[in-house]
Amino acid sequence: MKAGPLALKINHQTYSPERVLDLWINGRYFHSERSKAAALDALDPTSTIFVRHLLMDTVVEVTRYAIFLANVILTCRREGVLQPD
């Protein structure tokens, strides 16, 4: 997810989907890297809304990719293209 449908640039800082995922996952949700949490805290409220939207949009897209890949694998196994180990 290095690129997405929304390009976000705040105060000369670009927030790609990859960067936003890194900030939220490592700064808030699963780890407590202070520099990444501070980067999120430094955003004004309006910017936070857009950055969170980019995060949620990316999570939805990643989920769609995972479901699609699971369906491809199931179909390939059913058709005999892939054999389970």
mmCIF file of C-alpha atoms in Angstrom:
data_model
loop_
_atom_site.group_PDB
_atom_site.id
_atom_site.type_symbol
_atom_site.label_atom_id
_atom_site.label_comp_id
_atom_site.label_asym_id
_atom_site.label_seq_id
_atom_site.Cartn_x
_atom_site.Cartn_y
_atom_site.Cartn_z
ATOM 1 C CA MET A 1 0.000 0.000 0.000
ATOM 2 C CA LYS A 2 2.608 2.521 -1.050
ATOM 3 C CA ALA A 3 0.031 4.454 -3.074
ATOM 4 C CA GLY A 4 -3.668 4.974 -2.738
ATOM 5 C CA PRO A 5 -6.625 6.968 -4.009
ATOM 6 C CA LEU A 6 -5.921 9.900 -1.703
ATOM 7 C CA ALA A 7 -2.696 11.920 -1.652
ATOM 8 C CA LEU A 8 -2.320 13.866 1.571
ATOM 9 C CA LYS A 9 0.300 16.522 2.183
ATOM 10 C CA ILE A 10 0.276 18.509 5.437
ATOM 11 C CA ASN A 11 2.904 21.171 6.177
ATOM 12 C CA HIS A 12 5.225 19.815 3.467
ATOM 13 C CA GLN A 13 4.904 16.274 4.894
ATOM 14 C CA THR A 14 3.424 13.611 2.615
ATOM 15 C CA TYR A 15 1.202 10.977 4.212
ATOM 16 C CA SER A 16 1.085 7.922 1.983
ATOM 17 C CA PRO A 17 -1.033 4.916 2.985
ATOM 18 C CA GLU A 18 2.181 3.122 3.955
ATOM 19 C CA ARG A 19 3.273 5.988 6.236
ATOM 20 C CA VAL A 20 -0.163 6.363 7.823
ATOM 21 C CA LEU A 21 -0.357 2.636 8.600
ATOM 22 C CA ASP A 22 3.111 2.805 10.128
ATOM 23 C CA LEU A 23 2.213 5.801 12.318
ATOM 24 C CA TRP A 24 -1.058 4.349 13.604
ATOM 25 C CA ILE A 25 0.110 0.767 14.069
ATOM 26 C CA ASN A 26 3.432 1.614 15.676
ATOM 27 C CA GLY A 27 2.391 4.825 17.398
ATOM 28 C CA ARG A 28 -1.023 3.860 18.735
ATOM 29 C CA TYR A 29 -2.480 0.403 18.205
ATOM 30 C CA PHE A 30 0.155 -2.282 18.710
ATOM 31 C CA HIS A 31 3.348 -0.545 19.778
ATOM 32 C CA SER A 32 4.212 2.626 21.597
ATOM 33 C CA GLU A 33 6.899 4.317 19.553
ATOM 34 C CA ARG A 34 6.899 7.805 20.979
ATOM 35 C CA SER A 35 8.129 9.527 17.830
ATOM 36 C CA LYS A 36 5.280 8.066 15.778
ATOM 37 C CA ALA A 37 2.674 8.838 18.427
ATOM 38 C CA ALA A 38 4.073 12.383 18.604
ATOM 39 C CA ALA A 39 3.749 12.751 14.825
ATOM 40 C CA LEU A 40 0.048 11.917 15.118
ATOM 41 C CA ASP A 41 -0.378 14.196 18.146
ATOM 42 C CA ALA A 42 1.218 17.088 16.254
ATOM 43 C CA LEU A 43 -1.559 17.111 13.662
ATOM 44 C CA ASP A 44 -4.332 19.649 13.963
ATOM 45 C CA PRO A 45 -7.865 18.219 14.383
ATOM 46 C CA THR A 46 -8.794 18.634 10.712
ATOM 47 C CA SER A 47 -5.621 16.913 9.533
ATOM 48 C CA THR A 48 -6.221 14.096 12.009
ATOM 49 C CA ILE A 49 -9.610 13.444 10.391
ATOM 50 C CA PHE A 50 -8.035 13.136 6.930
ATOM 51 C CA VAL A 51 -5.155 10.976 8.155
ATOM 52 C CA ARG A 52 -7.598 8.675 9.968
ATOM 53 C CA HIS A 53 -9.730 8.465 6.801
ATOM 54 C CA LEU A 54 -6.638 7.431 4.854
ATOM 55 C CA LEU A 55 -5.930 4.769 7.497
ATOM 56 C CA MET A 56 -9.464 3.369 7.355
ATOM 57 C CA ASP A 57 -9.502 3.410 3.549
ATOM 58 C CA THR A 58 -6.226 1.486 3.495
ATOM 59 C CA VAL A 59 -7.490 -1.086 6.015
ATOM 60 C CA VAL A 60 -10.577 -1.678 3.844
ATOM 61 C CA GLU A 61 -8.436 -2.095 0.713
ATOM 62 C CA VAL A 62 -6.029 -4.506 2.438
ATOM 63 C CA THR A 63 -9.017 -6.555 3.619
ATOM 64 C CA ARG A 64 -10.371 -6.688 0.055
ATOM 65 C CA TYR A 65 -7.003 -7.914 -1.218
ATOM 66 C CA ALA A 66 -6.862 -10.612 1.473
ATOM 67 C CA ILE A 67 -10.383 -11.847 0.689
ATOM 68 C CA PHE A 68 -9.646 -11.862 -3.050
ATOM 69 C CA LEU A 69 -6.419 -13.829 -2.515
ATOM 70 C CA ALA A 70 -8.219 -16.344 -0.283
ATOM 71 C CA ASN A 71 -10.877 -16.839 -2.985
ATOM 72 C CA VAL A 72 -8.213 -17.316 -5.673
ATOM 73 C CA ILE A 73 -6.478 -19.957 -3.557
ATOM 74 C CA LEU A 74 -9.761 -21.771 -2.841
ATOM 75 C CA THR A 75 -10.718 -21.733 -6.519
ATOM 76 C CA CYS A 76 -7.282 -22.969 -7.613
ATOM 77 C CA ARG A 77 -7.435 -25.819 -5.090
ATOM 78 C CA ARG A 78 -10.962 -26.761 -6.168
ATOM 79 C CA GLU A 79 -9.897 -26.776 -9.840
ATOM 80 C CA GLY A 80 -6.787 -28.843 -9.074
ATOM 81 C CA VAL A 81 -4.329 -26.082 -9.970
ATOM 82 C CA LEU A 82 -2.954 -26.019 -6.420
ATOM 83 C CA GLN A 83 -2.537 -29.122 -4.320
ATOM 84 C CA PRO A 84 -2.601 -28.790 -0.510
ATOM 85 C CA ASP A 85 0.549 -30.027 1.240
#
